Amino acid sequence: MSTATEARHGGLSVRRAGKIYDPGGAAVVALEECTFDVAPGEFAAIVGPSGCGKSTLLNIIAGFDRLTSGEVLLDDAPFATSAIAPPPGPDRVVVFQNGALFPWMSVLENVIYGPTRQQVLTAHAARDKAMDMLRRCGGLDTAAERFPGQLSSGMQRRVEIVRALMNEPRVLLLDEPFRAMDTVSKAAMHRHLLEVHALYPKTVIFITHDLEEAIYLADTVYVMTTRPGRIKRALRVSLERPRSRDMLASQAYLEMKRQVAADVHEEARKAFERGERELA
Amino acid sequence: MNAASGGYRRRPLNWRGGLAVGAFLVLWELLVRFKVPGIATVPGPIESLVVFWNKYATQAAYWQSWLASFRRVLLGFVFAQLLGIPLGLLLGTRDRFRELVFPVIELLRPIPPLAWVPLSILFWPTHEFSIVFITFIGAFFIITINVFDGVRAIRREHIWLARSLGASEARIFRRIVLPSVLPAIGVGMTLGMAVTWNVVIAAEMIAGDNGLGRLTWEGYVSHTSTVVIIGMVSIGIAGYLSVLVISWLERRLAPWRD
């Protein structure tokens, strides 16, 4: 992990996190005793079946939801507990699976919205920074004046990642951002995300149900159990960076996949039999 | 969604639509000429046009009918938007308020605007007020319910992200809630405008002493069926023009949609 040393902060520690939803008495345990650590600059992937509480975990870190037990530490400071729910902030920005660019703002307006709203940059400086980042992230600057609805979903997702990065987040939270994409677009997005992460080495938490993409992208893969969600297994990915698609045929990759595939499939089967659906 | 030109695109003229209108007029004329049973007593489009041109096109009273109907539609419609849009926003964003007010709305909403005619004639000092009020009723519930649904359809991810990016609640209302609801406002206005014309014409027939509805009714009472046709076609054109204005407004307000 050559880039980790450049990242100054963004270490995340989830300790015995628990979340119980209680809509009208029927308690649903979404998370239970969920524990793992992510080092600053690390790319962590969380793999689990539908409804295992992956998104719940992300929403808690982002500040959209509250823990019922345990705690989350950000750079060694307790930051979310059952008593403290941190407000959403620009240091933890989520990219959602269906995309959430504001359709009524141009690409550029979307991207500069954070820094200008928080008044950390003047409109002029934000504009310059945005155009620079958009250009660096795959030549998106040519689309700056378009509305999101005029772009492909892949391009929208790339813009959304730039919008998050514009805020210099400590953690970038990606909630199955490529779920609805076809295989070809997905492969292009993987390469793009790897390039962007090399360029802006932020701590990333990437949620997915796709084990292959998790291994290909991440430094560490955490396998989550079906509800109540907890970490069943952690896998250090030994593939070096920069990653290439050739590695997907390498012995090391196949071996890692073989090691955890059984766990992933077992949880997926349990979730399938119980007919789990997304909670949050 | 071809955005090559970037901003506003001119729509090509809809020649198929023009063709259909032309074909309809030709068919109508033919049916009348060949005295097809049931239609024989209806004046044809050419006869109506001749009467219109010779008698009505230059008649001040005819154009005053337009003016009178348009004024009522406009007043009723604008008041409906002014009250209905904020009400819909309140219903959608304030739970307590919704619980308090929504049942009242749901009770009043199924009452057809024309069922309000007797009461409003008793209540309002002049017939003019009554007609405008009934017109208002026609558009009010439609816009209110549409805005309310629009608020409920706002994606929570948009609100969440705005908070993450540092927006205050007041800004979220202006920059997220309002633009999210604009398309629903457009739908409510388009539907409301059509209903408004329906209602104003009927109300004029019952209670008006001028307007396009009255003109049409007088044509019927005096057995001059060309006047009925002229009135009906005028109403159709007036309604169509109003909806065109609304669509133009919609495109101006929400340029990101297509």
PDB file of C-alpha atoms in Angstrom, chain A:
ATOM      1  CA  MET A   1       0.000   0.000   0.000  1.00  0.00           C
ATOM      2  CA  SER A   2       2.322   2.689  -1.273  1.00  0.00           C
ATOM      3  CA  THR A   3      -0.171   5.509  -0.927  1.00  0.00           C
ATOM      4  CA  ALA A   4      -1.163   5.004   2.696  1.00  0.00           C
ATOM      5  CA  THR A   5       1.720   7.047   4.053  1.00  0.00           C
ATOM      6  CA  GLU A   6       0.530  10.125   2.173  1.00  0.00           C
ATOM      7  CA  ALA A   7      -2.823  10.123   3.875  1.00  0.00           C
ATOM      8  CA  ARG A   8      -2.627  12.149   7.070  1.00  0.00           C
ATOM      9  CA  HIS A   9      -5.837  10.919   8.623  1.00  0.00           C
ATOM     10  CA  GLY A  10      -8.980   8.937   8.062  1.00  0.00           C
ATOM     11  CA  GLY A  11      -8.426   5.979  10.370  1.00  0.00           C
ATOM     12  CA  LEU A  12     -11.702   4.349  11.273  1.00  0.00           C
ATOM     13  CA  SER A  13     -12.402   1.882  14.017  1.00  0.00           C
ATOM     14  CA  VAL A  14     -15.744   0.134  14.410  1.00  0.00           C
ATOM     15  CA  ARG A  15     -16.036  -1.513  17.836  1.00  0.00           C
ATOM     16  CA  ARG A  16     -18.825  -3.938  18.712  1.00  0.00           C
ATOM     17  CA  ALA A  17     -21.267  -1.856  16.770  1.00  0.00           C
ATOM     18  CA  GLY A  18     -24.913  -2.789  17.171  1.00  0.00           C
ATOM     19  CA  LYS A  19     -28.059  -1.449  15.604  1.00  0.00           C
ATOM     20  CA  ILE A  20     -31.592  -2.514  16.376  1.00  0.00           C
ATOM     21  CA  TYR A  21     -34.472  -1.173  14.356  1.00  0.00           C
ATOM     22  CA  ASP A  22     -37.698  -1.066  16.282  1.00  0.00           C
ATOM     23  CA  PRO A  23     -40.536  -0.067  14.013  1.00  0.00           C
ATOM     24  CA  GLY A  24     -43.622  -0.727  16.114  1.00  0.00           C
ATOM     25  CA  GLY A  25     -42.306  -3.288  18.558  1.00  0.00           C
ATOM     26  CA  ALA A  26     -40.879  -5.862  16.143  1.00  0.00           C
ATOM     27  CA  ALA A  27     -37.193  -5.461  16.933  1.00  0.00           C
ATOM     28  CA  VAL A  28     -34.946  -6.136  13.958  1.00  0.00           C
ATOM     29  CA  VAL A  29     -31.261  -6.551  14.719  1.00  0.00           C
ATOM     30  CA  ALA A  30     -29.385  -5.083  11.767  1.00  0.00           C
ATOM     31  CA  LEU A  31     -25.889  -5.062  13.276  1.00  0.00           C
ATOM     32  CA  GLU A  32     -24.482  -7.005  16.212  1.00  0.00           C
ATOM     33  CA  GLU A  33     -20.973  -6.998  17.643  1.00  0.00           C
ATOM     34  CA  CYS A  34     -19.608  -5.689  14.376  1.00  0.00           C
ATOM     35  CA  THR A  35     -15.889  -4.932  14.774  1.00  0.00           C
ATOM     36  CA  PHE A  36     -13.164  -3.960  12.317  1.00  0.00           C
ATOM     37  CA  ASP A  37     -10.444  -1.340  11.723  1.00  0.00           C
ATOM     38  CA  VAL A  38      -9.552   0.625   8.647  1.00  0.00           C
ATOM     39  CA  ALA A  39      -6.138   2.335   8.483  1.00  0.00           C
ATOM     40  CA  PRO A  40      -5.756   5.861   7.072  1.00  0.00           C
ATOM     41  CA  GLY A  41      -5.727   5.729   3.282  1.00  0.00           C
ATOM     42  CA  GLU A  42      -6.800   2.099   3.218  1.00  0.00           C
ATOM     43  CA  PHE A  43      -9.323   0.833   0.717  1.00  0.00           C
ATOM     44  CA  ALA A  44     -11.652  -1.481   2.631  1.00  0.00           C
ATOM     45  CA  ALA A  45     -14.414  -3.472   0.975  1.00  0.00           C
ATOM     46  CA  ILE A  46     -17.333  -4.938   2.872  1.00  0.00           C
ATOM     47  CA  VAL A  47     -18.974  -7.885   1.148  1.00  0.00           C
ATOM     48  CA  GLY A  48     -22.280  -9.257   2.278  1.00  0.00           C
ATOM     49  CA  PRO A  49     -25.708 -10.384   1.101  1.00  0.00           C
ATOM     50  CA  SER A  50     -28.707  -8.086   0.686  1.00  0.00           C
ATOM     51  CA  GLY A  51     -30.115  -6.833   3.949  1.00  0.00           C
ATOM     52  CA  CYS A  52     -27.054  -7.749   6.033  1.00  0.00           C
ATOM     53  CA  GLY A  53     -26.734  -4.264   7.463  1.00  0.00           C
ATOM     54  CA  LYS A  54     -23.925  -3.011   5.210  1.00  0.00           C
ATOM     55  CA  SER A  55     -25.790   0.135   4.297  1.00  0.00           C
ATOM     56  CA  THR A  56     -26.889   0.606   7.903  1.00  0.00           C
ATOM     57  CA  LEU A  57     -23.247   0.635   8.937  1.00  0.00           C
ATOM     58  CA  LEU A  58     -22.424   3.193   6.253  1.00  0.00           C
ATOM     59  CA  ASN A  59     -25.360   5.379   7.216  1.00  0.00           C
ATOM     60  CA  ILE A  60     -24.218   5.350  10.828  1.00  0.00           C
ATOM     61  CA  ILE A  61     -20.712   6.455   9.861  1.00  0.00           C
ATOM     62  CA  ALA A  62     -22.162   9.116   7.567  1.00  0.00           C
ATOM     63  CA  GLY A  63     -24.403  10.418  10.345  1.00  0.00           C
ATOM     64  CA  PHE A  64     -27.761   9.485   8.791  1.00  0.00           C
ATOM     65  CA  ASP A  65     -28.485   6.862  11.436  1.00  0.00           C
ATOM     66  CA  ARG A  66     -27.658   6.152  15.091  1.00  0.00           C
ATOM     67  CA  LEU A  67     -25.964   3.208  16.791  1.00  0.00           C
ATOM     68  CA  THR A  68     -27.807   1.347  19.531  1.00  0.00           C
ATOM     69  CA  SER A  69     -24.633  -0.139  21.056  1.00  0.00           C
ATOM     70  CA  GLY A  70     -20.872  -0.126  20.579  1.00  0.00           C
ATOM     71  CA  GLU A  71     -18.928   2.774  19.096  1.00  0.00           C
ATOM     72  CA  VAL A  72     -17.204   4.089  16.014  1.00  0.00           C
ATOM     73  CA  LEU A  73     -13.877   5.922  16.347  1.00  0.00           C
ATOM     74  CA  LEU A  74     -12.598   8.295  13.727  1.00  0.00           C
ATOM     75  CA  ASP A  75      -8.864   9.030  14.037  1.00  0.00           C
ATOM     76  CA  ASP A  76      -8.890   7.523  17.529  1.00  0.00           C
ATOM     77  CA  ALA A  77     -11.608   9.858  18.814  1.00  0.00           C
ATOM     78  CA  PRO A  78     -14.933   8.289  19.792  1.00  0.00           C
ATOM     79  CA  PHE A  79     -17.311   9.782  17.365  1.00  0.00           C
ATOM     80  CA  ALA A  80     -20.471   7.729  17.129  1.00  0.00           C
ATOM     81  CA  THR A  81     -21.937   5.857  20.094  1.00  0.00           C
ATOM     82  CA  SER A  82     -25.450   5.064  21.215  1.00  0.00           C
ATOM     83  CA  ALA A  83     -25.396   8.421  23.014  1.00  0.00           C
ATOM     84  CA  ILE A  84     -23.719  10.549  20.335  1.00  0.00           C
ATOM     85  CA  ALA A  85     -24.946  10.634  16.785  1.00  0.00           C
ATOM     86  CA  PRO A  86     -22.601  12.826  14.768  1.00  0.00           C
ATOM     87  CA  PRO A  87     -24.322  15.150  12.321  1.00  0.00           C
ATOM     88  CA  PRO A  88     -23.647  14.426   8.650  1.00  0.00           C
ATOM     89  CA  GLY A  89     -20.514  16.254   7.545  1.00  0.00           C
ATOM     90  CA  PRO A  90     -18.239  16.885   4.572  1.00  0.00           C
ATOM     91  CA  ASP A  91     -15.536  14.714   6.143  1.00  0.00           C
ATOM     92  CA  ARG A  92     -17.652  11.587   5.464  1.00  0.00           C
ATOM     93  CA  VAL A  93     -19.419  11.746   2.146  1.00  0.00           C
ATOM     94  CA  VAL A  94     -21.477   8.913   0.689  1.00  0.00           C
ATOM     95  CA  VAL A  95     -21.863   7.927  -2.958  1.00  0.00           C
ATOM     96  CA  PHE A  96     -25.172   6.054  -3.202  1.00  0.00           C
ATOM     97  CA  GLN A  97     -25.960   3.095  -5.430  1.00  0.00           C
ATOM     98  CA  ASN A  98     -28.603   4.916  -7.437  1.00  0.00           C
ATOM     99  CA  GLY A  99     -26.645   8.139  -7.581  1.00  0.00           C
ATOM    100  CA  ALA A 100     -27.697  11.314  -5.865  1.00  0.00           C
ATOM    101  CA  LEU A 101     -26.391  14.190  -7.934  1.00  0.00           C
ATOM    102  CA  PHE A 102     -28.820  17.087  -7.717  1.00  0.00           C
ATOM    103  CA  PRO A 103     -30.576  16.909 -11.118  1.00  0.00           C
ATOM    104  CA  TRP A 104     -31.400  20.625 -11.126  1.00  0.00           C
ATOM    105  CA  MET A 105     -27.770  21.708 -10.816  1.00  0.00           C
ATOM    106  CA  SER A 106     -25.139  21.473 -13.528  1.00  0.00           C
ATOM    107  CA  VAL A 107     -22.210  19.110 -13.013  1.00  0.00           C
ATOM    108  CA  LEU A 108     -20.044  22.031 -11.932  1.00  0.00           C
ATOM    109  CA  GLU A 109     -22.660  23.402  -9.522  1.00  0.00           C
ATOM    110  CA  ASN A 110     -22.991  19.949  -7.983  1.00  0.00           C
ATOM    111  CA  VAL A 111     -19.250  19.588  -7.543  1.00  0.00           C
ATOM    112  CA  ILE A 112     -18.664  23.023  -5.991  1.00  0.00           C
ATOM    113  CA  TYR A 113     -21.745  22.798  -3.765  1.00  0.00           C
ATOM    114  CA  GLY A 114     -19.874  21.415  -0.728  1.00  0.00           C
ATOM    115  CA  PRO A 115     -16.902  23.816  -0.517  1.00  0.00           C
ATOM    116  CA  THR A 116     -18.950  26.909  -1.346  1.00  0.00           C
ATOM    117  CA  ARG A 117     -21.684  25.950   1.112  1.00  0.00           C
ATOM    118  CA  GLN A 118     -19.184  25.365   3.908  1.00  0.00           C
ATOM    119  CA  GLN A 119     -17.407  28.551   2.804  1.00  0.00           C
ATOM    120  CA  VAL A 120     -14.013  26.876   2.813  1.00  0.00           C
ATOM    121  CA  LEU A 121     -13.429  28.119  -0.727  1.00  0.00           C
ATOM    122  CA  THR A 122     -14.627  31.171  -2.635  1.00  0.00           C
ATOM    123  CA  ALA A 123     -16.850  30.436  -5.616  1.00  0.00           C
ATOM    124  CA  HIS A 124     -13.936  31.271  -7.899  1.00  0.00           C
ATOM    125  CA  ALA A 125     -11.423  29.020  -6.124  1.00  0.00           C
ATOM    126  CA  ALA A 126     -13.960  26.202  -5.880  1.00  0.00           C
ATOM    127  CA  ARG A 127     -14.589  26.483  -9.589  1.00  0.00           C
ATOM    128  CA  ASP A 128     -10.880  26.250 -10.398  1.00  0.00           C
ATOM    129  CA  LYS A 129     -10.403  23.295  -8.103  1.00  0.00           C
ATOM    130  CA  ALA A 130     -13.485  21.567  -9.484  1.00  0.00           C
ATOM    131  CA  MET A 131     -12.421  21.987 -13.096  1.00  0.00           C
ATOM    132  CA  ASP A 132      -8.969  20.674 -12.232  1.00  0.00           C
ATOM    133  CA  MET A 133     -10.335  17.624 -10.402  1.00  0.00           C
ATOM    134  CA  LEU A 134     -12.897  16.921 -13.082  1.00  0.00           C
ATOM    135  CA  ARG A 135     -10.169  17.057 -15.716  1.00  0.00           C
ATOM    136  CA  ARG A 136      -7.870  14.798 -13.722  1.00  0.00           C
ATOM    137  CA  CYS A 137     -10.653  12.307 -13.070  1.00  0.00           C
ATOM    138  CA  GLY A 138     -11.137  11.160 -16.620  1.00  0.00           C
ATOM    139  CA  GLY A 139     -11.638  14.409 -18.527  1.00  0.00           C
ATOM    140  CA  LEU A 140     -15.007  15.148 -16.954  1.00  0.00           C
ATOM    141  CA  ASP A 141     -14.399  18.907 -17.246  1.00  0.00           C
ATOM    142  CA  THR A 142     -15.925  18.860 -20.732  1.00  0.00           C
ATOM    143  CA  ALA A 143     -19.265  17.948 -19.123  1.00  0.00           C
ATOM    144  CA  ALA A 144     -19.109  20.702 -16.486  1.00  0.00           C
ATOM    145  CA  GLU A 145     -22.031  22.718 -17.850  1.00  0.00           C
ATOM    146  CA  ARG A 146     -24.322  19.738 -18.459  1.00  0.00           C
ATOM    147  CA  PHE A 147     -27.129  18.570 -16.247  1.00  0.00           C
ATOM    148  CA  PRO A 148     -26.651  15.115 -14.660  1.00  0.00           C
ATOM    149  CA  GLY A 149     -29.688  13.801 -16.564  1.00  0.00           C
ATOM    150  CA  GLN A 150     -27.778  14.376 -19.783  1.00  0.00           C
ATOM    151  CA  LEU A 151     -24.931  12.050 -18.748  1.00  0.00           C
ATOM    152  CA  SER A 152     -24.587   8.264 -18.715  1.00  0.00           C
ATOM    153  CA  SER A 153     -24.910   6.591 -15.330  1.00  0.00           C
ATOM    154  CA  GLY A 154     -21.180   5.794 -15.356  1.00  0.00           C
ATOM    155  CA  MET A 155     -20.322   9.425 -15.929  1.00  0.00           C
ATOM    156  CA  GLN A 156     -22.786  10.498 -13.233  1.00  0.00           C
ATOM    157  CA  ARG A 157     -21.128   8.205 -10.738  1.00  0.00           C
ATOM    158  CA  ARG A 158     -17.679   9.553 -11.640  1.00  0.00           C
ATOM    159  CA  VAL A 159     -18.918  13.114 -11.132  1.00  0.00           C
ATOM    160  CA  GLU A 160     -20.384  12.077  -7.813  1.00  0.00           C
ATOM    161  CA  ILE A 161     -17.062  10.704  -6.629  1.00  0.00           C
ATOM    162  CA  VAL A 162     -15.437  14.025  -7.587  1.00  0.00           C
ATOM    163  CA  ARG A 163     -18.165  15.881  -5.684  1.00  0.00           C
ATOM    164  CA  ALA A 164     -17.310  13.844  -2.592  1.00  0.00           C
ATOM    165  CA  LEU A 165     -13.539  14.293  -3.036  1.00  0.00           C
ATOM    166  CA  MET A 166     -13.923  18.065  -3.404  1.00  0.00           C
ATOM    167  CA  ASN A 167     -14.620  18.178   0.345  1.00  0.00           C
ATOM    168  CA  GLU A 168     -11.293  16.513   1.223  1.00  0.00           C
ATOM    169  CA  PRO A 169     -13.202  13.846   3.163  1.00  0.00           C
ATOM    170  CA  ARG A 170     -11.474  11.769   5.806  1.00  0.00           C
ATOM    171  CA  VAL A 171     -13.497   8.781   4.659  1.00  0.00           C
ATOM    172  CA  LEU A 172     -15.108   8.193   1.299  1.00  0.00           C
ATOM    173  CA  LEU A 173     -18.164   5.959   1.686  1.00  0.00           C
ATOM    174  CA  LEU A 174     -19.229   4.083  -1.437  1.00  0.00           C
ATOM    175  CA  ASP A 175     -22.547   2.254  -1.140  1.00  0.00           C
ATOM    176  CA  GLU A 176     -22.640  -0.276  -3.984  1.00  0.00           C
ATOM    177  CA  PRO A 177     -22.009   2.510  -6.474  1.00  0.00           C
ATOM    178  CA  PHE A 178     -21.751   0.223  -9.511  1.00  0.00           C
ATOM    179  CA  ARG A 179     -24.574  -2.156  -8.648  1.00  0.00           C
ATOM    180  CA  ALA A 180     -26.939  -1.246 -11.450  1.00  0.00           C
ATOM    181  CA  MET A 181     -24.282  -1.263 -14.178  1.00  0.00           C
ATOM    182  CA  ASP A 182     -23.569  -3.705 -16.972  1.00  0.00           C
ATOM    183  CA  THR A 183     -20.324  -5.694 -16.924  1.00  0.00           C
ATOM    184  CA  VAL A 184     -18.465  -3.511 -19.403  1.00  0.00           C
ATOM    185  CA  SER A 185     -19.319  -0.223 -17.675  1.00  0.00           C
ATOM    186  CA  LYS A 186     -18.511  -1.820 -14.353  1.00  0.00           C
ATOM    187  CA  ALA A 187     -15.030  -2.826 -15.530  1.00  0.00           C
ATOM    188  CA  ALA A 188     -14.424   0.711 -16.784  1.00  0.00           C
ATOM    189  CA  MET A 189     -15.608   2.114 -13.449  1.00  0.00           C
ATOM    190  CA  HIS A 190     -13.272  -0.212 -11.546  1.00  0.00           C
ATOM    191  CA  ARG A 191     -10.270   1.033 -13.485  1.00  0.00           C
ATOM    192  CA  HIS A 192     -11.445   4.590 -12.999  1.00  0.00           C
ATOM    193  CA  LEU A 193     -11.889   4.177  -9.245  1.00  0.00           C
ATOM    194  CA  LEU A 194      -8.430   2.604  -8.901  1.00  0.00           C
ATOM    195  CA  GLU A 195      -6.906   5.553 -10.765  1.00  0.00           C
ATOM    196  CA  VAL A 196      -8.789   8.087  -8.671  1.00  0.00           C
ATOM    197  CA  HIS A 197      -7.784   6.360  -5.456  1.00  0.00           C
ATOM    198  CA  ALA A 198      -4.129   6.438  -6.526  1.00  0.00           C
ATOM    199  CA  LEU A 199      -4.525  10.162  -7.274  1.00  0.00           C
ATOM    200  CA  TYR A 200      -6.451  10.991  -4.092  1.00  0.00           C
ATOM    201  CA  PRO A 201      -5.507   8.321  -1.544  1.00  0.00           C
ATOM    202  CA  LYS A 202      -8.403   8.697   0.878  1.00  0.00           C
ATOM    203  CA  THR A 203      -9.698   6.082   3.245  1.00  0.00           C
ATOM    204  CA  VAL A 204     -12.427   4.253   1.346  1.00  0.00           C
ATOM    205  CA  ILE A 205     -15.203   2.030   2.599  1.00  0.00           C
ATOM    206  CA  PHE A 206     -16.678   0.257  -0.362  1.00  0.00           C
ATOM    207  CA  ILE A 207     -19.823  -1.770   0.087  1.00  0.00           C
ATOM    208  CA  THR A 208     -20.725  -4.491  -2.371  1.00  0.00           C
ATOM    209  CA  HIS A 209     -22.186  -7.949  -2.698  1.00  0.00           C
ATOM    210  CA  ASP A 210     -19.720  -8.778  -5.466  1.00  0.00           C
ATOM    211  CA  LEU A 211     -16.679 -10.613  -4.050  1.00  0.00           C
ATOM    212  CA  GLU A 212     -14.633 -10.369  -7.259  1.00  0.00           C
ATOM    213  CA  GLU A 213     -14.900  -6.596  -7.424  1.00  0.00           C
ATOM    214  CA  ALA A 214     -14.093  -6.357  -3.709  1.00  0.00           C
ATOM    215  CA  ILE A 215     -10.832  -8.302  -4.069  1.00  0.00           C
ATOM    216  CA  TYR A 216      -9.880  -6.478  -7.244  1.00  0.00           C
ATOM    217  CA  LEU A 217     -10.313  -3.005  -5.700  1.00  0.00           C
ATOM    218  CA  ALA A 218      -9.559  -3.279  -1.995  1.00  0.00           C
ATOM    219  CA  ASP A 219      -6.617  -3.619   0.376  1.00  0.00           C
ATOM    220  CA  THR A 220      -8.776  -5.523   2.836  1.00  0.00           C
ATOM    221  CA  VAL A 221     -11.998  -7.414   2.230  1.00  0.00           C
ATOM    222  CA  TYR A 222     -14.415  -7.945   5.112  1.00  0.00           C
ATOM    223  CA  VAL A 223     -17.076 -10.597   4.706  1.00  0.00           C
ATOM    224  CA  MET A 224     -20.232  -9.752   6.584  1.00  0.00           C
ATOM    225  CA  THR A 225     -22.779 -12.258   7.844  1.00  0.00           C
ATOM    226  CA  THR A 226     -26.431 -12.091   6.990  1.00  0.00           C
ATOM    227  CA  ARG A 227     -28.536 -10.261   9.565  1.00  0.00           C
ATOM    228  CA  PRO A 228     -27.576  -9.574  12.288  1.00  0.00           C
ATOM    229  CA  GLY A 229     -24.545  -8.272  10.445  1.00  0.00           C
ATOM    230  CA  ARG A 230     -21.110  -8.853  11.886  1.00  0.00           C
ATOM    231  CA  ILE A 231     -17.700  -9.425  10.372  1.00  0.00           C
ATOM    232  CA  LYS A 232     -17.273 -13.090   9.612  1.00  0.00           C
ATOM    233  CA  ARG A 233     -13.897 -12.928   8.015  1.00  0.00           C
ATOM    234  CA  ALA A 234     -11.161 -10.466   7.012  1.00  0.00           C
ATOM    235  CA  LEU A 235      -8.907 -10.949   4.014  1.00  0.00           C
ATOM    236  CA  ARG A 236      -5.741  -8.962   3.287  1.00  0.00           C
ATOM    237  CA  VAL A 237      -5.477  -8.633  -0.471  1.00  0.00           C
ATOM    238  CA  SER A 238      -1.933  -9.403  -1.551  1.00  0.00           C
ATOM    239  CA  LEU A 239      -2.250  -8.058  -5.110  1.00  0.00           C
ATOM    240  CA  GLU A 240       0.097  -5.148  -5.644  1.00  0.00           C
ATOM    241  CA  ARG A 241      -0.863  -1.733  -6.968  1.00  0.00           C
ATOM    242  CA  PRO A 242      -1.425  -0.519  -9.580  1.00  0.00           C
ATOM    243  CA  ARG A 243      -3.958  -3.250 -10.208  1.00  0.00           C
ATOM    244  CA  SER A 244      -4.756  -4.494 -13.667  1.00  0.00           C
ATOM    245  CA  ARG A 245      -7.396  -6.823 -15.050  1.00  0.00           C
ATOM    246  CA  ASP A 246      -4.709  -9.406 -15.817  1.00  0.00           C
ATOM    247  CA  MET A 247      -4.512 -10.019 -12.078  1.00  0.00           C
ATOM    248  CA  LEU A 248      -8.042 -11.418 -12.192  1.00  0.00           C
ATOM    249  CA  ALA A 249      -6.556 -14.511 -13.801  1.00  0.00           C
ATOM    250  CA  SER A 250      -3.539 -14.720 -11.495  1.00  0.00           C
ATOM    251  CA  GLN A 251      -2.979 -17.590  -9.104  1.00  0.00           C
ATOM    252  CA  ALA A 252      -2.890 -15.281  -6.084  1.00  0.00           C
ATOM    253  CA  TYR A 253      -6.266 -13.755  -6.966  1.00  0.00           C
ATOM    254  CA  LEU A 254      -7.930 -17.093  -7.563  1.00  0.00           C
ATOM    255  CA  GLU A 255      -6.550 -18.460  -4.321  1.00  0.00           C
ATOM    256  CA  MET A 256      -7.937 -15.517  -2.318  1.00  0.00           C
ATOM    257  CA  LYS A 257     -11.263 -15.827  -4.017  1.00  0.00           C
ATOM    258  CA  ARG A 258     -11.377 -19.514  -3.246  1.00  0.00           C
ATOM    259  CA  GLN A 259     -10.612 -18.853   0.425  1.00  0.00           C
ATOM    260  CA  VAL A 260     -13.574 -16.576   1.058  1.00  0.00           C
ATOM    261  CA  ALA A 261     -16.047 -17.564  -1.640  1.00  0.00           C
ATOM    262  CA  ALA A 262     -17.517 -20.342   0.484  1.00  0.00           C
ATOM    263  CA  ASP A 263     -18.187 -17.900   3.341  1.00  0.00           C
ATOM    264  CA  VAL A 264     -19.765 -15.336   1.036  1.00  0.00           C
ATOM    265  CA  HIS A 265     -21.974 -17.909  -0.636  1.00  0.00           C
ATOM    266  CA  GLU A 266     -23.058 -19.429   2.626  1.00  0.00           C
ATOM    267  CA  GLU A 267     -24.263 -16.056   3.900  1.00  0.00           C
ATOM    268  CA  ALA A 268     -25.891 -15.228   0.580  1.00  0.00           C
ATOM    269  CA  ARG A 269     -27.763 -18.526   0.675  1.00  0.00           C
ATOM    270  CA  LYS A 270     -28.983 -17.884   4.227  1.00  0.00           C
ATOM    271  CA  ALA A 271     -30.185 -14.435   3.249  1.00  0.00           C
ATOM    272  CA  PHE A 272     -31.868 -15.827   0.164  1.00  0.00           C
ATOM    273  CA  GLU A 273     -33.713 -18.503   2.098  1.00  0.00           C
ATOM    274  CA  ARG A 274     -34.927 -15.974   4.630  1.00  0.00           C
ATOM    275  CA  GLY A 275     -36.010 -13.645   1.853  1.00  0.00           C
ATOM    276  CA  GLU A 276     -34.043 -10.693   3.204  1.00  0.00           C
ATOM    277  CA  ARG A 277     -34.522  -7.323   1.686  1.00  0.00           C
ATOM    278  CA  GLU A 278     -32.685  -4.049   2.080  1.00  0.00           C
ATOM    279  CA  LEU A 279     -33.311  -2.342   5.382  1.00  0.00           C
ATOM    280  CA  ALA A 280     -32.007   1.125   4.901  1.00  0.00           C
TER     281      ALA A 280
END
